[in-house]
Short mmCIF file of C-alpha atoms and ligand atoms in Angstrom, two decimals:
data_model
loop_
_atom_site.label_atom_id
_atom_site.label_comp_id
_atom_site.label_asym_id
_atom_site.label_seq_id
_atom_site.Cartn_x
_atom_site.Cartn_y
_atom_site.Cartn_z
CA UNK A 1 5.52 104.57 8.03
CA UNK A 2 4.27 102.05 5.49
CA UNK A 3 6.12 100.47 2.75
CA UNK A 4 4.61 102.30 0.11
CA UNK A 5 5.73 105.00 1.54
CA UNK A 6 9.14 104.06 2.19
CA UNK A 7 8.70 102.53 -1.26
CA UNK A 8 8.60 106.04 -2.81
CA UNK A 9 11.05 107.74 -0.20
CA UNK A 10 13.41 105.23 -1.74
CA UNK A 11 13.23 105.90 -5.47
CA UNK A 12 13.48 109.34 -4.14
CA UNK A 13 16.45 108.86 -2.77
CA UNK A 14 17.85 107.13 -5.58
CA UNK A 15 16.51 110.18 -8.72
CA UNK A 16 18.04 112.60 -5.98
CA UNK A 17 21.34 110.89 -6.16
CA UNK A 18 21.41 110.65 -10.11
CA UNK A 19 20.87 114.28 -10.13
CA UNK A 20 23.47 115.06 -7.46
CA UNK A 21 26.06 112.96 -9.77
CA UNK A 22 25.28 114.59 -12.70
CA UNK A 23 26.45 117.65 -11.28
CA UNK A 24 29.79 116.47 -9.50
CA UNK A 25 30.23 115.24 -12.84
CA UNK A 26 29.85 118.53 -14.95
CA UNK A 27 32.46 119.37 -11.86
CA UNK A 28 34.82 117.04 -11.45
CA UNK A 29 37.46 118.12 -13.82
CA UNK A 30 36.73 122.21 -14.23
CA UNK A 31 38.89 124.92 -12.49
CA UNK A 32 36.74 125.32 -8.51
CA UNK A 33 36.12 128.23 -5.97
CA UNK A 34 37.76 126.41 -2.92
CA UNK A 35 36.83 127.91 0.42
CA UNK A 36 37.66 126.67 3.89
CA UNK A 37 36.12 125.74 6.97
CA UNK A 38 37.32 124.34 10.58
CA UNK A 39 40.71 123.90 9.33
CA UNK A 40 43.01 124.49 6.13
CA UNK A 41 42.34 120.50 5.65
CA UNK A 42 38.44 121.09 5.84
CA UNK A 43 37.28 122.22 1.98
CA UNK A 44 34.27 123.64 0.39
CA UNK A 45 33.31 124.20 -3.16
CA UNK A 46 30.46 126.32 -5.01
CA UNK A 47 29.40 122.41 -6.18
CA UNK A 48 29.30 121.31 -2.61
CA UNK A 49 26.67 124.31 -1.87
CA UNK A 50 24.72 123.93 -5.14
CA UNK A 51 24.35 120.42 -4.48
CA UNK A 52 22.84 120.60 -1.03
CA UNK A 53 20.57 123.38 -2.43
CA UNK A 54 19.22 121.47 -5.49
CA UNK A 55 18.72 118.38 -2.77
CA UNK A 56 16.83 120.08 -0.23
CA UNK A 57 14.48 122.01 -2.95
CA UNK A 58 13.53 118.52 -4.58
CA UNK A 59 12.86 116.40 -1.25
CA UNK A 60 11.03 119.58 0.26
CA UNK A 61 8.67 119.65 -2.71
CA UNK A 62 7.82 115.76 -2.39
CA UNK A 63 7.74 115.74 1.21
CA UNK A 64 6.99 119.12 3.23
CA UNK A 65 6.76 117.43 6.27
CA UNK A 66 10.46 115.87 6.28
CA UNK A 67 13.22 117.33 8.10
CA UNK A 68 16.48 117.79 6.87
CA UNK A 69 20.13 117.47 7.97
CA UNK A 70 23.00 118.49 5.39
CA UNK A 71 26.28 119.11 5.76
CA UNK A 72 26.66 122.91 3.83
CA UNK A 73 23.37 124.08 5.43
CA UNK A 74 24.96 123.23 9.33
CA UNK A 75 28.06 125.12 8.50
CA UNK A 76 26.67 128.11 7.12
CA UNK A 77 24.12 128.12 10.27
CA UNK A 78 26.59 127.47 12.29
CA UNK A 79 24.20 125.79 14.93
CA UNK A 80 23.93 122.05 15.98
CA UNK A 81 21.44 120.29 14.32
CA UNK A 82 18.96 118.36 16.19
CA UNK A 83 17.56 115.18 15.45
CA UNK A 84 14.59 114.00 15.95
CA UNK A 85 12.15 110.96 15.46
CA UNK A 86 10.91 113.05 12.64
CA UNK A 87 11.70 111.14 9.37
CA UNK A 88 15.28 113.11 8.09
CA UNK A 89 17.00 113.18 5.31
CA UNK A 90 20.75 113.27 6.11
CA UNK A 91 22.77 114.83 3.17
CA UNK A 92 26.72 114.92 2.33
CA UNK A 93 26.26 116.47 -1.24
CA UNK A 94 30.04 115.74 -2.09
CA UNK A 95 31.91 113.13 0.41
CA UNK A 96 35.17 113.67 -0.19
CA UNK A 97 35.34 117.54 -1.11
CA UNK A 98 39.52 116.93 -0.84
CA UNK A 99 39.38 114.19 -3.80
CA UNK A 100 36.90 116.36 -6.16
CA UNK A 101 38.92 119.54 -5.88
CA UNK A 102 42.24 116.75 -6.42
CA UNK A 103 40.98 115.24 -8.98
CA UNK A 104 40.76 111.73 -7.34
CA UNK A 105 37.50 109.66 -8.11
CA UNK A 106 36.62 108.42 -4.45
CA UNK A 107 33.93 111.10 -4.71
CA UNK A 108 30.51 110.50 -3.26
CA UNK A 109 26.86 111.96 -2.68
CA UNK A 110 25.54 110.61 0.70
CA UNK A 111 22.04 110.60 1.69
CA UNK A 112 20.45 108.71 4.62
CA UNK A 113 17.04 108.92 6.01
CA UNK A 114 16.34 108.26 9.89
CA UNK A 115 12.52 107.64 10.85
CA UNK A 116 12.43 107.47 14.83
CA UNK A 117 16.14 108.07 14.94
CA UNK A 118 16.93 104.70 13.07
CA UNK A 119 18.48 104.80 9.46
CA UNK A 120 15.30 103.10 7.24
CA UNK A 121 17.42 104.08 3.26
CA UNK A 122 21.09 104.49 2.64
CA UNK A 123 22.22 105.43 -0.79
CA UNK A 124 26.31 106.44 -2.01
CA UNK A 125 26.61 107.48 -5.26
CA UNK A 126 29.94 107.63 -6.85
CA UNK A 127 29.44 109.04 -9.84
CA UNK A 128 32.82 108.91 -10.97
CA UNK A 129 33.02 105.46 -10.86
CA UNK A 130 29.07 105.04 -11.73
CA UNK A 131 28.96 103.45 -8.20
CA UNK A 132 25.22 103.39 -6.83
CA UNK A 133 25.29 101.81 -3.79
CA UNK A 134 21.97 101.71 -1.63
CA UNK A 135 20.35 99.34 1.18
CA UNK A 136 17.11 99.28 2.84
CA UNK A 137 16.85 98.44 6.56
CA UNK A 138 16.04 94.88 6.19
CA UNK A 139 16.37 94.37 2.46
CA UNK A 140 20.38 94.11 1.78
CA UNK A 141 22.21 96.23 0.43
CA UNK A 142 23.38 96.39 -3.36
CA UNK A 143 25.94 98.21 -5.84
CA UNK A 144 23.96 99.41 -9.13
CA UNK A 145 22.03 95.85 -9.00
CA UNK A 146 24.69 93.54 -7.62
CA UNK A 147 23.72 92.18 -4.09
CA UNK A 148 26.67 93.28 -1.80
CA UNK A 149 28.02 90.88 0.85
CA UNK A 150 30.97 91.66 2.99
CA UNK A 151 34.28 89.81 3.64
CA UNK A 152 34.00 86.39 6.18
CA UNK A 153 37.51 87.39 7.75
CA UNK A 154 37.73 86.76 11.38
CA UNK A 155 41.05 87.53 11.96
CA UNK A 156 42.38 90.91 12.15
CA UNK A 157 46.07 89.38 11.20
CA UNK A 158 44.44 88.80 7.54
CA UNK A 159 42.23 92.11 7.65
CA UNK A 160 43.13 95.30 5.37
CA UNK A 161 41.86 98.40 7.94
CA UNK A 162 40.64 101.32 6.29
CA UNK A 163 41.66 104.61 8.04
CA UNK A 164 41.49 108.08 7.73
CA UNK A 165 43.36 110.85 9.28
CA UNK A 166 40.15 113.53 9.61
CA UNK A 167 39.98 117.37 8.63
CA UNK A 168 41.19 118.83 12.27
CA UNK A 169 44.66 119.56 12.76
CA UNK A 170 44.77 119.97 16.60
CA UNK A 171 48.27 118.95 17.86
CA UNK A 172 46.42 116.33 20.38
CA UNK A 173 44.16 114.80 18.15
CA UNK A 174 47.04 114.19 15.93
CA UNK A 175 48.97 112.37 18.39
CA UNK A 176 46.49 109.84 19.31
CA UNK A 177 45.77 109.35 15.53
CA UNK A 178 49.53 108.52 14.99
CA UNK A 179 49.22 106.01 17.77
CA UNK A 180 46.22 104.41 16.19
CA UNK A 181 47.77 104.33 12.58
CA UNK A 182 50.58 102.75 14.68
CA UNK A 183 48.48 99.95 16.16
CA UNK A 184 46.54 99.22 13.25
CA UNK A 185 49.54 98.70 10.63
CA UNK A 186 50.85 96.43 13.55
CA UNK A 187 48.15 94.09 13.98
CA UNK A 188 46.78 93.77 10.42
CA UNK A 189 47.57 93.12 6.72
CA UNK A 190 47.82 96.86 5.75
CA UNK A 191 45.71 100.02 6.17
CA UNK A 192 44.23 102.06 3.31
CA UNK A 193 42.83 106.08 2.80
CA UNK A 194 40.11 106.80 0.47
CA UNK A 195 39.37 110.54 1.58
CA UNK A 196 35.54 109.02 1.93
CA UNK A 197 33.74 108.19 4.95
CA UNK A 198 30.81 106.86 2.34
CA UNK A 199 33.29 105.00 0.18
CA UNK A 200 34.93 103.73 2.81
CA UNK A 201 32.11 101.57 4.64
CA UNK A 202 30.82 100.94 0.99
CA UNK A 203 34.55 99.39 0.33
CA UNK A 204 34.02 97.63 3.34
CA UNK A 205 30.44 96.88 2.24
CA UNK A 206 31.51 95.45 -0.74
CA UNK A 207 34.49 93.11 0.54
CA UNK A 208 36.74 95.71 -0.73
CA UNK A 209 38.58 96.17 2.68
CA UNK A 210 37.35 93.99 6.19
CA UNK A 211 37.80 97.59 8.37
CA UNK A 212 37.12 101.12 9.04
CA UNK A 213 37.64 103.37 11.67
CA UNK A 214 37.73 106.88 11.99
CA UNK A 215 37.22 109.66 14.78
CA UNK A 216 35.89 113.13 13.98
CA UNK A 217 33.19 112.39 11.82
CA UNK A 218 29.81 113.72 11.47
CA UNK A 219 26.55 112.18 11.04
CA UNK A 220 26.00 113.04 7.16
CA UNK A 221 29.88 110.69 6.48
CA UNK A 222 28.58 107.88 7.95
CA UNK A 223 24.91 107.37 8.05
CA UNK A 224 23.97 106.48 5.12
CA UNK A 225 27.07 103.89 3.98
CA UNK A 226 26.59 102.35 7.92
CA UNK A 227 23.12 101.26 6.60
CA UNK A 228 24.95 99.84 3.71
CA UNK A 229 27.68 97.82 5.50
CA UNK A 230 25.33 96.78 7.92
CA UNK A 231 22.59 95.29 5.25
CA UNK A 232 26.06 93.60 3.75
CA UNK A 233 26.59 91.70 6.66
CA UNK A 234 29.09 94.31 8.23
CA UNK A 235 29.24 95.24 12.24
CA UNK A 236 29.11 98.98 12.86
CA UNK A 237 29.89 99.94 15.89
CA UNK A 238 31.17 102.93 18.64
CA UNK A 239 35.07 102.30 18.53
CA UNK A 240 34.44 101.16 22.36
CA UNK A 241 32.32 98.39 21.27
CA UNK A 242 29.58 99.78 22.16
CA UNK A 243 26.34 100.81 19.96
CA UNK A 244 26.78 103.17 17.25
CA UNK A 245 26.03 106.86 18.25
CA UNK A 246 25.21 109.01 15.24
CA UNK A 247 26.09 112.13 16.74
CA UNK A 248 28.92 110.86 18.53
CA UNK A 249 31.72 111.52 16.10
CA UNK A 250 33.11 108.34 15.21
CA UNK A 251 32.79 105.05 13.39
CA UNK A 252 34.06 101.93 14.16
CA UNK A 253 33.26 99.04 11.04
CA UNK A 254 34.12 95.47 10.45
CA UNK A 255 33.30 92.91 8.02
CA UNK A 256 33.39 90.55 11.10
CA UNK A 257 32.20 90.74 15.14
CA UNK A 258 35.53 88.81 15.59
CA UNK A 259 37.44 91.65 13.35
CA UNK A 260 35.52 94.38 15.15
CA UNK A 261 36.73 93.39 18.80
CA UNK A 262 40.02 93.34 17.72
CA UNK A 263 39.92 96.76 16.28
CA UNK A 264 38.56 97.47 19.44
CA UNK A 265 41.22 96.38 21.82
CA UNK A 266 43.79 97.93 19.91
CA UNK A 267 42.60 101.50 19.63
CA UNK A 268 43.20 104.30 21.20
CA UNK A 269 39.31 105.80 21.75
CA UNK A 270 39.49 109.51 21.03
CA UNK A 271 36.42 111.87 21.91
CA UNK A 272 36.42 114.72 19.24
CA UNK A 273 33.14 116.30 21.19
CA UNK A 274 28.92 115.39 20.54
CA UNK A 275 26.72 116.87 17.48
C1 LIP B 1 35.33 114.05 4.69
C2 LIP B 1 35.26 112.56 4.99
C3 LIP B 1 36.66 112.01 5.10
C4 LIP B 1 37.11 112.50 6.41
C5 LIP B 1 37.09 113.99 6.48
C6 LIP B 1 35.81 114.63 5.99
P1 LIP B 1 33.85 115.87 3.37
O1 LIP B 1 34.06 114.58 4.34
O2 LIP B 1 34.48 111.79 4.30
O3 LIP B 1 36.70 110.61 5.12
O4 LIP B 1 38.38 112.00 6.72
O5 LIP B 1 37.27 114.32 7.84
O6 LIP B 1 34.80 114.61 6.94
O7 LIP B 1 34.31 117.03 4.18
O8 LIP B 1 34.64 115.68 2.15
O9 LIP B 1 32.39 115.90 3.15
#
């Protein structure tokens, strides 16, 4: 892939995302068709699905050859959704369906894009907020044009975790989650909720936070703010420790290596299944 081409995949990315915000705008405070899907907890909106739709049409039409990977078009499938080395665009139209339909701004359009399986463009958009955060493997990542650079805590004493408690309600999961919660109010300054994975490791990003974990994720949460944290300086990682899995369900990031291993040793690991 040459730069020019990642060049204009980029400002892509970026008109995609201004478009997508426009229309969780026009959304964010009108009456919504709520539908949902693994669990009571796990929400869908008419927005959610016209977003993804609008999305897919306009990076189809500049590039044919693409694959894509969104959240609204896996559920209605209902199959698994391979990935390839293929370059992908990985869409969440609205990150954070829970917030929009509540009202609360954490709201987000994620899109990543993986060439040979590795993330190349990240860009969160929190339109709300007129947040634009983006990064490009290599080239740091930014918020609108501010270069982003994340905390230089080493210590997880002095470190506010960000945590989230998921969409499933199994009785299980649940339990392990309480331990975590648990374990991470005990050994740091305070733990924090956003309702978005893509906020979340933009806060982090952005020295807004030095943690996050969560278990029960999919790809389209993550991808595109990991890219972000990590071109800010931020470790993402498996929750073991060991190299991030994108279809592996869970997140594990830290403003510091230091702040990461700690998170580590504390943590219950929990395997919500594969992608
Ligand atoms: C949500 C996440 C949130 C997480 C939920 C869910 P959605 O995404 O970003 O942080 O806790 O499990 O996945 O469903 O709003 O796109």
């Amino acid at each position: 892939m040459t730069e020019q081409e990642l060049d204009e995949m980029f400002s892509t990315a970026i008109e995609v995302a201004k478009e997508a915000g426009k229309v969780i705008r026009d959304g964010f405070y009108k009456e919504k068709t709520v539908d949902t899907k693994i669990s009571a907890a796990d929400l869908v909106t008419e927005t959610d699905q016209a977003i993804e739709k609008m999305v897919h049409a306009m990076i189809t039409k500049k590039f044919p050859d693409h694959r894509f990977i969104g959240e609204e078009s896996t559920a209605e499938s209902g199959e698994k959704h391979q990935l390839t080395d293929d370059p992908t665009w990985i869409i969440d139209p609205i990150d954070g369906t829970t917030n929009f339909v509540n009202h609360v701004q954490e709201v987000s359009f994620s899109l990543g894009v993986m060439v040979n399986k590795k993330t190349v463009i990240g860009v969160v958009y929190a339109p709300i907020k007129e947040e634009m955060f983006s990064a490009r493997l290599g080239k740091g990542a930014y918020l609108n044009s501010e270069k982003l650079k994340a905390s230089d805590i080493t210590d997880l004493k002095e470190a506010v975790i960000i945590f989230e408690g998921g969409n499933s309600r199994d009785a299980k999961l649940l339990e392990e989650k309480v331990k975590n919660i648990h374990a991470l109010i005990a050994h740091s300054r305070g733990i924090r909720a956003y309702g978005s994975a893509a906020v979340n490791l933009c806060h982090v990003a952005a020295g807004r936070g030095q943690g996050y974990v969560e278990y029960g994720l999919h790809i389209w949460d993550f991808i595109a703010g990991a890219l972000i944290a990590t071109e800010a300086g931020a470790v993402v990682l498996d929750p073991t420790g060991s190299d991030l899995d994108p279809l592996r369900q869970r997140v594990l990031c830290a403003c510091s290596p230091e702040v990461a291993k700690a998170l580590s040793q504390i943590l219950t690991h929990i395997d919500t299944g594969y992608d």
